[in-house]
CSV table of C-alpha atoms in Angstrom, one decimal:
chain,number,residue,atom,x,y,z
U,42,MET,CA,10.1,-41.5,26.2
U,43,LEU,CA,7.5,-38.9,25.2
U,44,LYS,CA,4.9,-38.0,27.8
U,45,THR,CA,1.2,-38.6,27.1
U,46,THR,CA,-2.1,-37.0,28.3
U,47,ALA,CA,-5.1,-38.9,29.6
U,48,LEU,CA,-6.6,-38.6,26.1
U,49,HIS,CA,-3.7,-40.4,24.3
U,50,ALA,CA,-5.8,-43.6,23.7
U,51,GLN,CA,-8.6,-41.6,22.2
U,52,HIS,CA,-6.1,-39.9,19.8
U,53,GLN,CA,-4.8,-43.3,18.7
U,54,ALA,CA,-8.3,-44.7,18.3
U,55,LEU,CA,-9.1,-41.8,16.0
U,56,GLY,CA,-6.1,-42.4,13.9
U,57,ALA,CA,-4.4,-39.1,14.8
U,58,ARG,CA,-1.0,-38.2,13.4
U,59,LEU,CA,1.0,-37.9,16.6
U,60,VAL,CA,4.1,-35.7,16.9
U,61,ASP,CA,6.6,-34.7,19.5
U,62,PHE,CA,5.4,-31.4,20.9
U,63,ALA,CA,7.6,-30.1,23.8
U,64,GLY,CA,8.3,-33.7,24.9
U,65,TRP,CA,4.6,-34.7,24.6
U,66,ASP,CA,3.1,-37.2,22.1
U,67,MET,CA,0.4,-34.9,20.7
U,68,PRO,CA,-2.0,-35.0,17.8
U,69,ILE,CA,-1.2,-32.6,14.9
U,70,HIS,CA,-4.4,-33.6,13.1
U,71,TYR,CA,-6.9,-36.5,12.7
U,72,GLY,CA,-6.8,-36.7,8.9
U,73,SER,CA,-7.4,-33.1,7.7
U,74,GLN,CA,-6.0,-30.0,9.4
U,75,LEU,CA,-8.0,-27.9,7.0
U,76,GLU,CA,-11.3,-29.5,7.8
U,77,GLU,CA,-10.6,-29.2,11.5
U,78,HIS,CA,-9.8,-25.5,11.1
U,79,HIS,CA,-13.1,-24.9,9.3
U,80,ALA,CA,-15.1,-27.0,11.9
U,81,VAL,CA,-14.0,-24.5,14.6
U,82,ARG,CA,-14.8,-21.5,12.5
U,83,ALA,CA,-18.3,-22.8,11.5
U,84,ASP,CA,-19.4,-25.0,14.4
U,85,ALA,CA,-17.3,-26.4,17.3
U,86,GLY,CA,-14.0,-28.2,17.7
U,87,MET,CA,-12.1,-29.5,20.7
U,88,PHE,CA,-8.4,-29.6,21.5
U,89,ASP,CA,-6.5,-31.7,24.0
U,90,VAL,CA,-4.3,-29.1,25.7
U,91,ALA,CA,-3.6,-31.2,28.8
U,92,HIS,CA,0.1,-30.9,28.1
U,93,MET,CA,-0.2,-27.4,29.5
U,94,SER,CA,-0.1,-26.9,33.3
U,95,ALA,CA,-2.4,-25.5,36.0
U,96,VAL,CA,-0.4,-24.1,38.9
U,97,ASP,CA,-2.2,-23.1,42.1
U,98,LEU,CA,-0.9,-20.4,44.4
U,99,HIS,CA,-2.0,-20.2,48.0
U,100,GLY,CA,-1.3,-17.9,50.9
U,101,PRO,CA,-2.3,-14.6,52.4
U,102,ARG,CA,0.3,-12.7,50.5
U,103,THR,CA,-0.4,-14.3,47.1
U,104,ARG,CA,-1.8,-11.1,45.5
U,105,GLU,CA,1.3,-9.2,46.7
U,106,PHE,CA,3.5,-11.9,45.2
U,107,LEU,CA,1.8,-11.8,41.9
U,108,SER,CA,2.0,-8.0,41.8
U,109,ARG,CA,5.8,-8.5,41.9
U,110,LEU,CA,5.8,-11.6,39.6
U,111,LEU,CA,3.7,-10.5,36.6
U,112,ALA,CA,4.0,-7.6,34.2
U,113,ASN,CA,0.2,-7.1,34.2
U,114,ASP,CA,-1.4,-6.0,37.4
U,115,VAL,CA,-3.4,-8.4,39.5
U,116,ALA,CA,-5.0,-5.4,41.1
U,117,LYS,CA,-7.3,-5.5,38.1
U,118,LEU,CA,-8.7,-8.8,39.4
U,119,GLN,CA,-11.4,-7.7,41.9
U,120,ILE,CA,-14.2,-10.1,40.9
U,121,VAL,CA,-13.8,-13.7,41.9
U,122,GLY,CA,-13.4,-15.8,38.7
U,123,LYS,CA,-11.9,-13.0,36.7
U,124,ALA,CA,-8.9,-13.8,34.5
U,125,LEU,CA,-5.9,-11.8,33.4
U,126,TYR,CA,-3.4,-12.4,30.6
U,127,SER,CA,0.2,-11.5,31.4
U,128,CYS,CA,3.8,-12.1,30.6
U,129,LEU,CA,6.2,-13.5,33.1
U,130,LEU,CA,9.4,-11.6,32.7
U,131,HIS,CA,13.1,-12.1,33.5
U,132,GLU,CA,14.9,-9.2,35.1
U,133,ASP,CA,16.3,-8.1,31.7
U,134,GLY,CA,12.7,-7.9,30.3
U,135,GLY,CA,12.9,-11.1,28.3
U,136,ILE,CA,9.7,-13.2,28.3
U,137,LEU,CA,9.9,-16.4,30.3
U,138,ASP,CA,6.4,-17.3,29.4
U,139,ASP,CA,2.9,-15.9,28.7
U,140,LEU,CA,0.1,-17.2,31.0
U,141,ILE,CA,-3.4,-16.7,32.3
U,142,CYS,CA,-4.0,-15.9,35.9
U,143,TYR,CA,-7.4,-16.6,37.6
U,144,PHE,CA,-8.6,-15.0,40.8
U,145,LEU,CA,-10.1,-17.8,42.9
U,146,ALA,CA,-10.1,-16.2,46.4
U,147,GLU,CA,-8.1,-13.4,48.1
U,148,ASP,CA,-5.5,-16.0,49.2
U,149,ARG,CA,-5.8,-18.3,46.2
U,150,PHE,CA,-5.0,-17.8,42.5
U,151,ARG,CA,-4.5,-20.2,39.5
U,152,LEU,CA,-2.0,-19.9,36.7
U,153,VAL,CA,-2.2,-21.7,33.4
U,154,VAL,CA,1.3,-21.9,31.7
U,155,ASN,CA,2.7,-23.4,28.5
U,156,ALA,CA,3.7,-27.0,28.2
U,157,GLY,CA,7.3,-26.5,27.1
U,158,THR,CA,8.0,-23.9,29.8
U,159,THR,CA,6.4,-25.6,32.8
U,160,ASP,CA,9.6,-26.8,34.5
U,161,LYS,CA,11.3,-23.5,33.9
U,162,ASP,CA,8.2,-21.6,35.1
U,163,LEU,CA,7.8,-23.7,38.3
U,164,ALA,CA,11.4,-23.2,39.2
U,165,TRP,CA,11.2,-19.4,38.6
U,166,ILE,CA,7.9,-19.0,40.5
U,167,ARG,CA,9.0,-21.1,43.5
U,168,SER,CA,12.3,-19.2,43.7
U,169,HIS,CA,10.3,-15.9,44.2
U,170,ALA,CA,7.3,-17.3,46.1
U,171,ALA,CA,9.3,-18.3,49.1
U,172,ALA,CA,9.9,-14.7,50.2
U,173,PHE,CA,6.1,-14.2,50.3
U,174,GLY,CA,5.3,-17.5,52.0
U,175,VAL,CA,3.2,-18.5,49.0
U,176,GLU,CA,2.6,-22.3,48.4
U,177,VAL,CA,3.1,-23.3,44.8
U,178,ARG,CA,1.2,-26.5,43.7
U,179,HIS,CA,1.6,-28.0,40.2
U,180,ARG,CA,-1.8,-29.5,39.6
U,181,GLN,CA,-0.7,-32.7,37.8
U,182,ASP,CA,-4.0,-34.2,38.8
U,183,LEU,CA,-5.8,-32.0,36.3
U,184,GLY,CA,-5.9,-31.8,32.5
U,185,ILE,CA,-7.2,-29.1,30.1
U,186,LEU,CA,-9.6,-29.4,27.2
U,187,ALA,CA,-10.4,-26.5,25.0
U,188,VAL,CA,-13.8,-26.3,23.2
U,189,GLN,CA,-14.0,-23.6,20.6
U,190,GLY,CA,-16.3,-22.3,17.9
U,191,PRO,CA,-19.6,-20.4,17.5
U,192,ASN,CA,-21.6,-23.5,18.8
U,193,ALA,CA,-19.1,-24.7,21.3
U,194,ARG,CA,-20.7,-23.2,24.5
U,195,ALA,CA,-24.1,-24.5,23.6
U,196,LYS,CA,-22.8,-28.1,23.1
U,197,ALA,CA,-20.6,-28.0,26.2
U,198,ASP,CA,-23.2,-26.5,28.5
U,199,ARG,CA,-25.4,-29.6,28.4
U,200,LEU,CA,-22.6,-31.7,29.9
U,201,MET,CA,-22.0,-29.6,33.0
U,202,PRO,CA,-23.3,-30.3,36.5
U,203,GLU,CA,-26.7,-28.8,36.9
U,204,ALA,CA,-25.7,-26.8,39.9
U,205,LEU,CA,-22.9,-25.1,37.9
U,206,GLN,CA,-24.9,-24.2,34.8
U,207,PRO,CA,-26.4,-20.9,36.1
U,208,SER,CA,-22.9,-19.6,37.0
U,209,VAL,CA,-21.5,-20.7,33.6
U,210,ALA,CA,-24.4,-19.1,31.8
U,211,GLU,CA,-23.5,-15.7,33.3
U,212,LEU,CA,-19.8,-15.9,32.4
U,213,ARG,CA,-18.3,-13.1,30.4
U,214,PRO,CA,-15.2,-13.5,28.4
U,215,PHE,CA,-12.1,-14.0,30.5
U,216,GLN,CA,-14.1,-15.2,33.5
U,217,ALA,CA,-14.3,-18.7,35.2
U,218,ALA,CA,-16.7,-20.6,37.3
U,219,TRP,CA,-16.1,-23.9,39.2
U,220,ASP,CA,-17.3,-26.6,41.5
U,221,GLU,CA,-15.4,-29.5,43.1
U,222,SER,CA,-14.5,-31.2,39.8
U,223,TRP,CA,-15.2,-28.7,37.0
U,224,PHE,CA,-13.3,-25.5,36.3
U,225,VAL,CA,-14.9,-23.7,33.3
U,226,ALA,CA,-13.1,-20.7,31.9
U,227,ARG,CA,-14.4,-18.6,29.0
U,228,THR,CA,-11.0,-18.2,27.4
U,229,GLY,CA,-9.4,-19.6,24.3
U,230,TYR,CA,-6.7,-19.3,21.7
U,231,THR,CA,-8.6,-19.4,18.4
U,232,GLY,CA,-10.4,-16.1,18.1
U,233,GLU,CA,-13.7,-17.9,18.6
U,234,ASP,CA,-15.9,-18.1,21.7
U,235,GLY,CA,-15.8,-21.2,23.9
U,236,TYR,CA,-14.4,-22.7,27.0
U,237,GLU,CA,-11.2,-24.0,28.5
U,238,LEU,CA,-12.2,-26.9,30.8
U,239,ILE,CA,-9.8,-27.8,33.6
U,240,LEU,CA,-10.8,-31.3,34.9
U,241,PRO,CA,-9.5,-34.4,36.7
U,242,HIS,CA,-8.1,-36.8,34.2
U,243,ASP,CA,-10.8,-39.4,34.3
U,244,LEU,CA,-13.5,-36.7,33.9
U,245,LEU,CA,-11.4,-35.2,31.0
U,246,VAL,CA,-11.8,-38.5,29.1
U,247,GLU,CA,-15.5,-38.7,29.9
U,248,VAL,CA,-16.2,-35.1,28.7
U,249,TRP,CA,-14.1,-35.6,25.5
U,250,GLU,CA,-16.2,-38.7,24.5
U,251,ALA,CA,-19.5,-36.9,25.4
U,252,LEU,CA,-18.5,-33.9,23.3
U,253,ALA,CA,-17.6,-36.1,20.4
U,254,MET,CA,-21.0,-37.8,20.6
U,255,SER,CA,-22.6,-34.4,20.4
U,256,GLY,CA,-20.8,-33.5,17.2
U,257,VAL,CA,-17.8,-31.5,18.5
U,258,ARG,CA,-14.9,-32.3,16.2
U,259,PRO,CA,-11.6,-33.4,17.6
U,260,CYS,CA,-8.9,-31.0,16.3
U,261,GLY,CA,-5.1,-31.3,16.4
U,262,LEU,CA,-2.5,-28.7,17.3
U,263,GLY,CA,-2.1,-27.9,13.5
U,264,ALA,CA,-5.5,-26.4,13.3
U,265,ARG,CA,-5.0,-24.7,16.6
U,266,ASP,CA,-1.9,-23.0,15.1
U,267,THR,CA,-3.6,-21.7,12.0
U,268,LEU,CA,-6.6,-20.5,14.1
U,269,ARG,CA,-4.4,-18.6,16.5
U,270,LEU,CA,-2.3,-17.1,13.7
U,271,GLU,CA,-5.5,-15.8,12.0
U,272,ALA,CA,-6.4,-14.3,15.4
U,273,GLY,CA,-3.0,-12.6,15.5
U,274,MET,CA,-2.0,-14.3,18.8
U,275,ASN,CA,1.6,-14.8,19.7
U,276,LEU,CA,3.0,-18.4,20.1
U,277,TYR,CA,5.6,-18.8,22.8
U,278,GLY,CA,8.9,-20.0,21.4
U,279,GLN,CA,8.1,-18.7,18.0
U,280,ASP,CA,6.8,-15.1,18.3
U,281,MET,CA,8.4,-14.5,21.7
U,282,ASP,CA,10.9,-15.9,24.0
U,283,GLU,CA,13.5,-14.8,26.5
U,284,SER,CA,15.3,-12.7,23.8
U,285,VAL,CA,12.2,-10.6,23.3
U,286,ASN,CA,10.4,-8.2,25.6
U,287,PRO,CA,6.6,-7.5,25.5
U,288,LEU,CA,7.1,-4.1,23.7
U,289,GLU,CA,8.6,-5.8,20.7
U,290,CYS,CA,6.0,-8.5,20.1
U,291,GLY,CA,2.7,-6.6,20.2
U,292,LEU,CA,2.1,-7.2,23.9
U,293,ALA,CA,2.7,-3.7,25.3
U,294,TRP,CA,-1.0,-3.7,26.2
U,295,THR,CA,-0.3,-6.4,28.8
U,296,VAL,CA,2.2,-4.3,30.7
U,297,ALA,CA,0.6,-2.3,33.5
U,298,TRP,CA,2.7,0.8,34.1
U,299,GLU,CA,0.4,2.2,36.8
U,300,PRO,CA,0.8,2.5,39.7
U,301,ALA,CA,4.3,3.8,39.0
U,302,GLU,CA,5.6,2.4,42.3
U,303,ARG,CA,4.7,-1.3,41.4
U,304,ASP,CA,8.1,-2.9,41.0
U,305,PHE,CA,7.3,-6.0,38.9
U,306,ILE,CA,10.2,-8.1,37.8
U,307,GLY,CA,11.6,-6.7,34.5
U,308,ARG,CA,10.2,-3.2,34.9
U,309,GLY,CA,13.6,-1.6,35.3
U,310,ALA,CA,14.7,-3.1,32.0
U,311,ILE,CA,11.7,-2.3,29.8
U,312,GLU,CA,10.5,1.0,31.2
U,313,PRO,CA,13.3,3.0,29.5
U,314,LEU,CA,12.0,1.5,26.2
U,315,ARG,CA,8.4,2.6,26.7
U,316,GLY,CA,7.2,4.2,23.5
U,317,LYS,CA,10.6,3.7,21.8
U,318,ALA,CA,11.4,0.0,21.6
U,319,PRO,CA,13.9,-0.6,18.8
U,320,ARG,CA,11.7,-3.3,17.2
U,321,LYS,CA,7.9,-3.8,16.7
U,322,MET,CA,5.5,-6.6,15.6
U,323,ILE,CA,3.5,-6.2,12.4
U,324,GLY,CA,1.0,-8.3,10.5
U,325,VAL,CA,1.7,-9.1,6.8
U,326,VAL,CA,-0.3,-10.6,3.9
U,327,LEU,CA,1.5,-12.1,0.9
U,328,GLU,CA,0.4,-10.3,-2.4
U,329,GLY,CA,0.4,-13.3,-4.7
U,330,ARG,CA,1.1,-17.0,-4.5
U,331,GLY,CA,3.3,-18.8,-2.0
U,332,VAL,CA,3.3,-19.6,1.7
U,333,LEU,CA,5.0,-17.5,4.4
U,334,ARG,CA,7.1,-19.2,7.0
U,335,GLY,CA,8.9,-18.2,10.2
U,336,HIS,CA,12.4,-16.8,9.8
U,337,MET,CA,11.8,-15.6,6.2
U,338,LYS,CA,13.6,-12.2,5.6
U,339,VAL,CA,11.6,-9.1,5.1
U,340,ARG,CA,12.8,-5.6,3.9
U,341,PHE,CA,11.3,-2.2,3.5
U,342,GLY,CA,11.6,0.7,1.1
U,343,ASN,CA,13.6,2.8,3.6
U,344,GLY,CA,16.2,0.0,3.9
U,345,ALA,CA,15.0,-1.5,7.3
U,346,ALA,CA,15.1,-5.3,7.5
U,347,GLY,CA,13.6,-7.9,9.8
U,348,GLU,CA,12.1,-11.4,9.7
U,349,LEU,CA,8.9,-13.3,10.0
U,350,SER,CA,8.3,-15.0,13.4
U,351,SER,CA,5.2,-16.9,12.3
U,352,GLY,CA,3.7,-17.5,8.9
U,353,GLY,CA,1.4,-19.8,7.1
U,354,PHE,CA,-1.7,-20.3,4.9
U,355,ALA,CA,-4.9,-18.9,6.5
U,356,PRO,CA,-7.7,-21.2,5.6
U,357,SER,CA,-10.4,-18.7,6.5
U,358,LEU,CA,-8.9,-16.1,4.3
U,359,LYS,CA,-7.4,-18.3,1.6
U,360,LEU,CA,-4.3,-16.1,1.8
U,361,SER,CA,-0.8,-16.5,3.2
U,362,ILE,CA,-0.3,-14.4,6.3
U,363,GLY,CA,2.4,-13.8,8.9
U,364,LEU,CA,3.7,-11.9,11.9
U,365,ALA,CA,7.0,-10.1,11.5
U,366,ARG,CA,9.4,-8.4,13.9
U,367,VAL,CA,11.0,-5.4,12.2
U,368,PRO,CA,12.9,-2.3,13.2
U,369,ARG,CA,10.8,0.5,14.7
U,370,GLU,CA,11.7,2.9,11.8
U,371,ALA,CA,10.6,0.4,9.1
U,372,GLU,CA,8.3,2.0,6.5
U,373,GLY,CA,7.7,2.0,2.8
U,374,ASP,CA,7.1,-0.9,0.5
U,375,CYS,CA,7.5,-4.2,2.2
U,376,GLU,CA,8.8,-7.5,0.6
U,377,VAL,CA,9.6,-11.0,1.7
U,378,GLU,CA,12.3,-13.4,0.4
U,379,ILE,CA,11.0,-16.8,-0.7
U,380,ARG,CA,13.5,-19.1,-2.3
U,381,GLY,CA,15.8,-16.3,-3.3
U,382,GLN,CA,13.1,-14.2,-4.9
U,383,TRP,CA,11.5,-11.1,-3.4
U,384,HIS,CA,7.7,-10.8,-3.3
U,385,PRO,CA,5.5,-7.9,-2.2
U,386,LEU,CA,3.8,-7.9,1.2
U,387,ARG,CA,0.9,-5.8,2.5
U,388,VAL,CA,1.3,-4.6,6.1
U,389,VAL,CA,-1.8,-4.9,8.2
U,390,LYS,CA,-2.9,-5.0,11.8
U,391,PRO,CA,-2.2,-8.5,13.1
U,392,ASN,CA,-5.7,-9.6,14.1
U,393,PHE,CA,-6.6,-11.0,10.7
U,394,VAL,CA,-9.8,-12.9,11.7
U,395,ARG,CA,-12.2,-12.3,14.6
U,396,HIS,CA,-15.2,-14.5,15.3
U,397,GLY,CA,-14.9,-15.9,11.8
U,398,GLN,CA,-14.9,-12.5,10.1
U,399,SER,CA,-12.0,-11.1,8.1
U,400,GLN,CA,-10.5,-8.0,9.6
U,401,LEU,CA,-8.5,-7.1,6.5
């Protein structure tokens, strides 16, 4: 039986098309994925992402533990509430997951991990936490709601506890504030401003209904995917997995090489590849009609060949775009194979849209 979030009844009442997403019965759209996409770019939309997991870490050696666990360096987190994006690596450098780490106190941090990887992540984290005496708590009592778009913060601010509003008003991107029930992070996955709200399940339902009353449009995971692709963000299980290291999927910037003595898990495998990984991630735009999809073959004028990891129609651009993993030496004219025919691609930087504006 598929798992459900606290908002499942709301999805059914809205007539959502529900699909199996990593073992969860989740909304793909509520009638029009295209309209939901544009609602986020133009105004505000909300996403039930309560299938993802918050994991709290507690203990005096938690920072030391995370310095070992994560490819990015938690030493960058010196302001309470600051967040860090990082990969969780296997010893061979493959990506177990990508996550966000929040600094709550010197002995307390919070991780937010993907839905489909939660069980694997928890087993991995616990297996390494024991040596540091770190307590690992899966916060199954909490759910996550993302509110995104140029007007998302203004519409969500009115719902927050009055005592929390001054702290939230001062939040910069990738920072969080909280009280006993509300955890408000200025993060997201759409290329738009907004919040990720981590709340007890009953409050999650209450906030969802209040946001809907204020005109925030419920959006399914379909729109979330087209928005994140336009923003050039990787999707775990599609653009990266355990067979890929961060240097091959455009995430080299998330690996903190300094200090040189920090021995994070996976460092020994990927450091020899620094600056010379055999594959790289590129952005592509289809020159002509058609829709790009993952696993389509691409080739270059110099004979190098690779494939798309993600692809789709970009509603904001009215173009077909994709992310492709190709050999490091790939150069020259680029083409994609669609139904046995080769079509020209334009190679671009993979952040196609930012805050609603084309970056092409």
